[in-house]
Structures are given as structure tokens and as C-alpha cells.
CSV table of C-alpha atoms and ligand atoms in Angstrom, one decimal:
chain,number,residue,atom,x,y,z
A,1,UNK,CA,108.3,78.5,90.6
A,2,UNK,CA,107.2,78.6,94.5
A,3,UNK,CA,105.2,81.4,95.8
A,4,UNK,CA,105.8,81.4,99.6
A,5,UNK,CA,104.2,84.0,101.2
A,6,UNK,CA,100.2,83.9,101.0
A,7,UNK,CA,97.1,84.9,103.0
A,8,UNK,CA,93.6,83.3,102.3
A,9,UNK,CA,90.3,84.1,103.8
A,10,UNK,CA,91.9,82.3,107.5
A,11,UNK,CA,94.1,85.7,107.5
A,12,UNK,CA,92.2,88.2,109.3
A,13,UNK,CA,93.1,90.9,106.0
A,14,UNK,CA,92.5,88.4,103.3
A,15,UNK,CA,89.2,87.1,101.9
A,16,UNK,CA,90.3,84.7,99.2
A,17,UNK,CA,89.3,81.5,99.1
A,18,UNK,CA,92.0,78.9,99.5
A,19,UNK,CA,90.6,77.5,95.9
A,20,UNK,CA,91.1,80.7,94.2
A,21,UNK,CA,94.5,80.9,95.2
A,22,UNK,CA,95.1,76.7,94.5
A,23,UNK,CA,93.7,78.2,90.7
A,24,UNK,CA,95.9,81.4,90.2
A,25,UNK,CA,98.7,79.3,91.3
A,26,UNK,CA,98.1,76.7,88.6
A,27,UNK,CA,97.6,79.4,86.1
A,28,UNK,CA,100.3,81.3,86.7
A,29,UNK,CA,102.3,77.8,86.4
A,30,UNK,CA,103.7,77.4,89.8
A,31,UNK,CA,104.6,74.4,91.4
A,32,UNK,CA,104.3,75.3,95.1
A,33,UNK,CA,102.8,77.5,96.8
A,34,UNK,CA,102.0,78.6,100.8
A,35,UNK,CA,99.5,79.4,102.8
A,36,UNK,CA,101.2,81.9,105.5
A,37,UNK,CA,98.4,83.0,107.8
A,38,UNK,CA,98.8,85.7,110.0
A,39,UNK,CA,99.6,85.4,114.0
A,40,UNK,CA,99.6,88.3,115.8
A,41,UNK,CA,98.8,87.6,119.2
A,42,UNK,CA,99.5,91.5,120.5
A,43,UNK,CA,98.3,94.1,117.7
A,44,UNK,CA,96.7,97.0,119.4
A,45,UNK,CA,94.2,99.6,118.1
A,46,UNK,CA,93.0,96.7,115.4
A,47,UNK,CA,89.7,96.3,114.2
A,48,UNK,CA,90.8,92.8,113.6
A,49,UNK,CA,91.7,89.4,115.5
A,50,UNK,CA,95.0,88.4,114.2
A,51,UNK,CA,94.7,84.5,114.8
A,52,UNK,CA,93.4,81.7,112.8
A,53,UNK,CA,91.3,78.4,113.6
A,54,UNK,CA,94.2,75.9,112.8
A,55,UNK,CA,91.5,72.9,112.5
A,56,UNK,CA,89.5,74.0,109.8
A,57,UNK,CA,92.5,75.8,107.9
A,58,UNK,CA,94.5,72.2,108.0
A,59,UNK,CA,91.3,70.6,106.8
A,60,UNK,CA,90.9,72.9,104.1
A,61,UNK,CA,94.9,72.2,103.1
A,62,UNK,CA,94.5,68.5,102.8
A,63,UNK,CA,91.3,68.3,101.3
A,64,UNK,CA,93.1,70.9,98.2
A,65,UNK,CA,95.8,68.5,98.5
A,66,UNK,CA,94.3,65.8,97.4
A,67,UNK,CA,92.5,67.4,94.6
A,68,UNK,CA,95.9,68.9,93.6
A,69,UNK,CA,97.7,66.1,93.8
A,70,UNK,CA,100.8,65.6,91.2
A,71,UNK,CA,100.1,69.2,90.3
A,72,UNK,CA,100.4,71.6,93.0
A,73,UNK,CA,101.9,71.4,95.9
A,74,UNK,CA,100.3,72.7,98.9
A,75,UNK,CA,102.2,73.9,102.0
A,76,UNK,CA,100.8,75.1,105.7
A,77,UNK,CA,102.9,77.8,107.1
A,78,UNK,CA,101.9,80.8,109.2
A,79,UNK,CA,103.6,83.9,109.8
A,80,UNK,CA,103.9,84.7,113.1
A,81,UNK,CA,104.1,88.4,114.1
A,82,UNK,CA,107.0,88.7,116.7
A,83,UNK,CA,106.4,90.8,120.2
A,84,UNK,CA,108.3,90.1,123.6
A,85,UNK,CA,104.6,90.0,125.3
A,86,UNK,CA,103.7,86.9,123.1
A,87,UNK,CA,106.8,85.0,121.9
A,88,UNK,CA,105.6,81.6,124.5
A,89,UNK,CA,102.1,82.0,123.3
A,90,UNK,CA,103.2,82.0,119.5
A,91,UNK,CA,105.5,79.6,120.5
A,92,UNK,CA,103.1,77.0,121.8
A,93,UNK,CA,100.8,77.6,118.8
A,94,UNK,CA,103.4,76.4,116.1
A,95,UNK,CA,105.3,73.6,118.0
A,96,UNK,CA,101.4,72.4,118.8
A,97,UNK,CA,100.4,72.1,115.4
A,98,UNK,CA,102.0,70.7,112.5
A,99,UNK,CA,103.9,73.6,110.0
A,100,UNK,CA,106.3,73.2,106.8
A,101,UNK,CA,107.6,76.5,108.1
A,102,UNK,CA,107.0,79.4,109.7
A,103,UNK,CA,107.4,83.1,108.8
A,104,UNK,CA,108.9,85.7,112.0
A,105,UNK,CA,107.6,89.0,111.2
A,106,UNK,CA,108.0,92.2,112.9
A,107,UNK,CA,104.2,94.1,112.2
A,108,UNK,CA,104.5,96.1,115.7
A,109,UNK,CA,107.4,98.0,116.6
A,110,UNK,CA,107.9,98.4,120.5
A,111,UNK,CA,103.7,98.4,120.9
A,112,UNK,CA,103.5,101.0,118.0
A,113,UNK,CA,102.0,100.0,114.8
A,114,UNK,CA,103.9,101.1,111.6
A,115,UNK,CA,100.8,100.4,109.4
A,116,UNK,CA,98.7,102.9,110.7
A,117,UNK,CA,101.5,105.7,111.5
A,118,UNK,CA,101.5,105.4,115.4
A,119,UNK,CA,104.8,104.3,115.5
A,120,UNK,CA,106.1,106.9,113.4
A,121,UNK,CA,105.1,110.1,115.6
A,122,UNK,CA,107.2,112.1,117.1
A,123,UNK,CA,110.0,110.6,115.0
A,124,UNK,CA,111.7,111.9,112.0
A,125,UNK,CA,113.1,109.5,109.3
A,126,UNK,CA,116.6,108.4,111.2
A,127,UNK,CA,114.9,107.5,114.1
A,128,UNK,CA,113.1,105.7,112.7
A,129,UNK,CA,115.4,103.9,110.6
A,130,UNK,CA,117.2,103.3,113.2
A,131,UNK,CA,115.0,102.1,116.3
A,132,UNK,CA,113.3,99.8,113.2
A,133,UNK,CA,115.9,97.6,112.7
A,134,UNK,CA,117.3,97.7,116.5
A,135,UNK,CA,114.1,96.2,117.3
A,136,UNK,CA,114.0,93.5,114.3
A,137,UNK,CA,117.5,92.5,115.5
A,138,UNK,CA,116.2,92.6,119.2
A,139,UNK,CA,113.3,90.2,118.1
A,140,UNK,CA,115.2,88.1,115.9
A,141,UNK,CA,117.5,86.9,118.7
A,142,UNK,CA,115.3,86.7,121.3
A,143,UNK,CA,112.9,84.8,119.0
A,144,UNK,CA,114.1,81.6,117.3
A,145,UNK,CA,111.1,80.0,116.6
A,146,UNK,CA,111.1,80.3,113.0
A,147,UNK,CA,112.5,79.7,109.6
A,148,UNK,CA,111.9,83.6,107.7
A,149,UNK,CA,112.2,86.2,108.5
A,150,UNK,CA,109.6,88.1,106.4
A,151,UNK,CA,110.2,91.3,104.5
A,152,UNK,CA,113.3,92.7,106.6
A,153,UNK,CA,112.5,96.3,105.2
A,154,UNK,CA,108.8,96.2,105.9
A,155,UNK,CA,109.2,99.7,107.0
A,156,UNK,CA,109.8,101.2,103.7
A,157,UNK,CA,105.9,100.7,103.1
A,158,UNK,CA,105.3,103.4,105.4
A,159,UNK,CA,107.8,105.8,105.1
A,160,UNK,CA,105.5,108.6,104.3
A,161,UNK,CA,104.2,108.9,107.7
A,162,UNK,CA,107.4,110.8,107.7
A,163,UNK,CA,107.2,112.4,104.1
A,164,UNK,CA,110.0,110.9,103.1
A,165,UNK,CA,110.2,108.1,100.1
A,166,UNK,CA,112.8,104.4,100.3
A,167,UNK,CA,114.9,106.1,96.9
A,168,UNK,CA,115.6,109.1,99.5
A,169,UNK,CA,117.1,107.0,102.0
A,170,UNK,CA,121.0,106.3,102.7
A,171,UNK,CA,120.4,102.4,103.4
A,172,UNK,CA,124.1,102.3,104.1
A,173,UNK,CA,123.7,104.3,107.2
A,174,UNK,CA,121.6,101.1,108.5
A,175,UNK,CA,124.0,98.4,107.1
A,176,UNK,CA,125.8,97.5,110.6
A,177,UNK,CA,122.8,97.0,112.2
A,178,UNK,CA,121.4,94.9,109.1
A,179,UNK,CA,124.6,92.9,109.0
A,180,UNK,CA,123.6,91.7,113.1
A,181,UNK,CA,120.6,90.9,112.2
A,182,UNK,CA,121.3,89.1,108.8
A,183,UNK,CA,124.4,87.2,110.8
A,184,UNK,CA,121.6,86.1,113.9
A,185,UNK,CA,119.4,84.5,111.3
A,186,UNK,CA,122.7,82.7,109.5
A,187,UNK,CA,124.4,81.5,112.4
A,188,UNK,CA,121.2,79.7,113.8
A,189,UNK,CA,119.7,78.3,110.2
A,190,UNK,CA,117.3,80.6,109.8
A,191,UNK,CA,116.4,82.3,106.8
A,192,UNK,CA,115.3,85.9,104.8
A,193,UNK,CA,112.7,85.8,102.1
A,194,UNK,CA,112.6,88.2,99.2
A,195,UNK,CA,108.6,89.8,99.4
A,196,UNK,CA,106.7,91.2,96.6
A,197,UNK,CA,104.4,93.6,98.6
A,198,UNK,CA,106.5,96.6,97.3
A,199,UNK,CA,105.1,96.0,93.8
A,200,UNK,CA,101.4,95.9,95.4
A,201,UNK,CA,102.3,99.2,97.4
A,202,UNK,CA,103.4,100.8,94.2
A,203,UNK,CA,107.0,101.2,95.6
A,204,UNK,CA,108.6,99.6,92.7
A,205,UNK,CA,110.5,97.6,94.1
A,206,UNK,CA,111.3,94.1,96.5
A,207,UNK,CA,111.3,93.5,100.0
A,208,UNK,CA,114.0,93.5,100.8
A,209,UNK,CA,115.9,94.5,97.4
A,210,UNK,CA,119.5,93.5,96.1
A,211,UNK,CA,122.0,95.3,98.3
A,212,UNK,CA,120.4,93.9,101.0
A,213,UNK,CA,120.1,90.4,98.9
A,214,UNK,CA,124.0,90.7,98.3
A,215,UNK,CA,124.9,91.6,101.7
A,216,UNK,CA,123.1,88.9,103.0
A,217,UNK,CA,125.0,86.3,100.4
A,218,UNK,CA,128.5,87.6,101.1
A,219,UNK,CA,127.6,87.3,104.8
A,220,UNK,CA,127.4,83.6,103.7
A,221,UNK,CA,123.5,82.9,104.1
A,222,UNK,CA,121.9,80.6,101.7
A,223,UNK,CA,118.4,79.9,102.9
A,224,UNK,CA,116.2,82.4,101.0
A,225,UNK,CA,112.5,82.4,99.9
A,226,UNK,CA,110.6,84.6,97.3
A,227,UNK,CA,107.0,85.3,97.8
A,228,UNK,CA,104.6,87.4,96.9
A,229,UNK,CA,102.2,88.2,100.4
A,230,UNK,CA,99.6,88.0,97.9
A,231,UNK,CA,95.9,89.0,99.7
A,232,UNK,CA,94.0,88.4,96.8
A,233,UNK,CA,93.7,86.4,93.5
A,234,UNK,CA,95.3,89.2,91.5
A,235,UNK,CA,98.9,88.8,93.1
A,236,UNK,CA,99.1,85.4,93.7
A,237,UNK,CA,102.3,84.3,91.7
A,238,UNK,CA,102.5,87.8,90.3
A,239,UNK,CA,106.6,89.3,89.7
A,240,UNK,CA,108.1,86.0,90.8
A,241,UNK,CA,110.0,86.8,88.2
A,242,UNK,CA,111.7,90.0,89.6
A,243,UNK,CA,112.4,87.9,92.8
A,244,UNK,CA,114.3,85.2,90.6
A,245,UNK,CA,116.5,88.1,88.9
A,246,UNK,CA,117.8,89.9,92.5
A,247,UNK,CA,119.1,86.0,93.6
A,248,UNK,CA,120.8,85.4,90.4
A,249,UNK,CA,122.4,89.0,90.7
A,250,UNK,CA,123.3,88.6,94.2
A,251,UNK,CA,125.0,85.7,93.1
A,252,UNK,CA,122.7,83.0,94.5
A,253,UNK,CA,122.6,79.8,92.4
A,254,UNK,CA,119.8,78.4,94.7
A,255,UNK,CA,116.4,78.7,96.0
A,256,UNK,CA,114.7,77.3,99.5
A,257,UNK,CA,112.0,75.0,100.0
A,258,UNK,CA,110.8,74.0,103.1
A,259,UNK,CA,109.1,70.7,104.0
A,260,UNK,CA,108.4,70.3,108.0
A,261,UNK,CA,110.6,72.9,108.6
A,262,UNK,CA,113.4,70.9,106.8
A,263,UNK,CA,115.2,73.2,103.7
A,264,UNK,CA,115.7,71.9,100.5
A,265,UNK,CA,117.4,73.9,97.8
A,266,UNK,CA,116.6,73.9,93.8
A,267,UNK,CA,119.0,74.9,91.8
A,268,UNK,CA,117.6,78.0,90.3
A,269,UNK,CA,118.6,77.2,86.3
A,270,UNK,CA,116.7,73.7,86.6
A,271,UNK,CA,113.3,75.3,87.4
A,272,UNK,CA,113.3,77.7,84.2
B,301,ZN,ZN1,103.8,90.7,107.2
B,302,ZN,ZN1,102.2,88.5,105.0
């Protein structure tokens, strides 16, 4: 199994050690797994610096490589968070260094934050709903420059800023909206992951979950990643499992790869 979607001590919220991770990973018996380090050249009211020194991380990959050789495979990604102030600056920093693929996230909505609640005040649940995935489709087409788009309902982390809970929400209502964006990433061979962070923030469930999976497969897309945005040792390769179920039940009989920003599929029955 591949876990593609991690953050080590080079991500500004992570401090695990690149080693730890290389050792869960084994562990937990995967084959792959990537280091997606966050870029987020615009993220405002943050204690933190969003961007990573790409020498030292690189150096750390290939020296793990080589210790991991013919037993774990090792890949450098990044996961860019997407604003209209920075997409040429976050453009310059992946096509100047060398990725196997690259993660487009949306962290900041507009300049509002959804992780600490600034984005949601003054707005109830359907705005925003609504202005949330307006703004990923927004972002999506004006920004190509990647391969995933990570976690397309990121927002249902954070829905208590408005007390409501994801089970509460008609996602239907949205669907329209989702099928633009969904359609954006197919027609220009780009791609949606299936994240595990709902497990860590006790939602209970995947990021995004099946009718979203399904919805994208009967809109014909076929690139798709699980992982598990694992910050520490403890989720690294943790409900991969659940991730593999929503494909096969949205009908997908393959999983994406990525070396240098090239997909490869797996048939999902050979790897079990
Ligand atoms: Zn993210
Ligand atoms: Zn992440």
C-alpha cells in the first residue's frame, strides 16, 4: 500500500523525523510512501513560516533512499497551498526543483483562514458551503500546477465554527459546483486524493468520502491517491485500509502512483 500524503519535521506543523516515518511505514507494511511538505507562501495571522529548505529536505530523501533501498520507496512531493497572490511564486518553487508530484491545496479561503475560524465569521453554514467550493473551483482553474488536489472537503474539519456537524449537511446542495471542479481537474490530467485526516479529527470519516469518490468516477476521472496527512508517527499508514474500500465501492479498479509527475496505476486486487 502507498501512503501519499505526509509531513515530517520540514513541515512547519510536523516534528517527525523523516526516519520515524521511513520506520512506521515499514511496519505498517507499505511500499511507498511521500513526503508532502507544506507551501504556503500567503497564510496570515500564523505563528508559523509555511515553507521548507528544499536542499536539506532532498538530502535527507536520498540519503533514506539509499538505506531503504529494495524496500521502501521514497517519494519527494510538496503540497502547495493555492492563493491568487502567490500562484508564480509557488510556481517557480516546484518547476525549480525536482518533485514526483505535487499536492494543490486550498488552506486559505479568499485571505480568511478556515483553521482558526476567521473565515467562517459572519457566515452561516450555506455560505459557507457555498463560497468554499466556489473558491476551490476558482483556484483549481486558475492554478494548474499540480497533480492533487488535496482533501476537496477540507472544510468539513471546521464546520463547528458554525455549530453545525458534515452528517447535518445536504452535500447534494453543493454537487454542481463539485461536478466543475471535479471536471477542471479531469479534463487537464489532474487528479483528487482520498485523505485520512477525518479519522485524526474524530469525524469518522474520509476526505473526501464516497459520494463524492463516485461522482468523481462516473464523471470519468481515474487518477486518485489515498493518504493519510499523517503529522506524526502514530498515523503514518494508519486506515489505508478504509481508503482502499471507498475506491473499490466507487467502482475504481485502480490506484495512482506518481513518479516525476508521471501517473502509473496498480490494479487495486494485485497489491492485497
Ligand atoms: Zn492540507
Ligand atoms: Zn497535508
Amino acid at each position: 500500500m502507498f501512503d501519499y500524503h505526509v509531513h515530517t519535521e520540514f513541515s512547519a506543523d510536523s516534528k517527525m523525523p523523516m526516519e520515524k516515518a521511513c520506520e512506521t511505514a515499514l511496519d505498517m507494511g507499505l511500499k511507498e510512501i511521500a513526503f508532502t511538505e507544506h507551501l504556503d507562501y500567503f497564510y496570515p495571522n500564523s505563528e508559523f513560516i509555511w515553507e521548507f529548505d528544499y536542499f536539506q529536505y532532498a538530502q535527507k530523501v536520498e540519503s533514506l533512499r539509499k538505506q531503504y533501498e529494495g524496500q521502501l520507496t521514497i517519494l519527494k512531493a510538496v503540497e502547495v497551498g493555492m492563493h491568487p497572490s502567490t500562484y508564480e511564486k509557488s510556481k517557480k518553487f516546484t518547476d525549480d526543483h525536482d518533485f514526483d508530484y505535487i499536492i494543490g491545496s486550498v488552506h486559505i479561503v479568499e485571505d480568511l483562514d478556515l483553521h482558526n475560524g476567521d473565515y467562517f465569521k459572519g457566515k452561516n453554514l450555506n455560505d459557507s458551503l457555498e463560497t468554499y467550493f466556489k473558491i476551490v473551483h476558482a483556484y483549481v482553474k486558475e492554478y494548474q500546477d499540480f497533480n492533487i488536489l488535496g482533501h476537496l472537503t477540507l472544510i468539513k474539519r471546521y464546520l463547528h465554527f458554525v455549530k453545525s456537524h458534515w452528517q447535518q449537511v445536504k452535500w447534494e446542495n453543493y454537487f454542481d459546483i463539485i461536478e466543475d471542479i471535479l471536471k477542471s481537474l479531469i479534463e487537464t490530467g489532474r487528479g483528487i486524493e482520498i485523505n485520512l485526516s477525518g479519522f485524526r479529527y474524530r469525524l469518522d470519516c474520509t476526505l473526501p468520502n464516497l459520494p463524492f469518490v463516485k461522482l468523481y468516477k462516473e464523471l470519468g476521472g481515474e487518477i486518485i491517491t489515498i493518504g493519510t496527512d499523517a503529522h506524526s508517527k502514530h498515523f503514518v499508514g494508519k486506515h489505508l485500509d478504509t481508503g482502499y474500500e471507498i475506491l473499490k465501492e466507487a467502482g475504481f479498479e485502480y490506484i495512482t502512483t506518481f513518479k516525476k509527475r508521471k501517473p502509473i496505476f496498480h490494479r487495486i486486487d494485485s497489491l492485497f
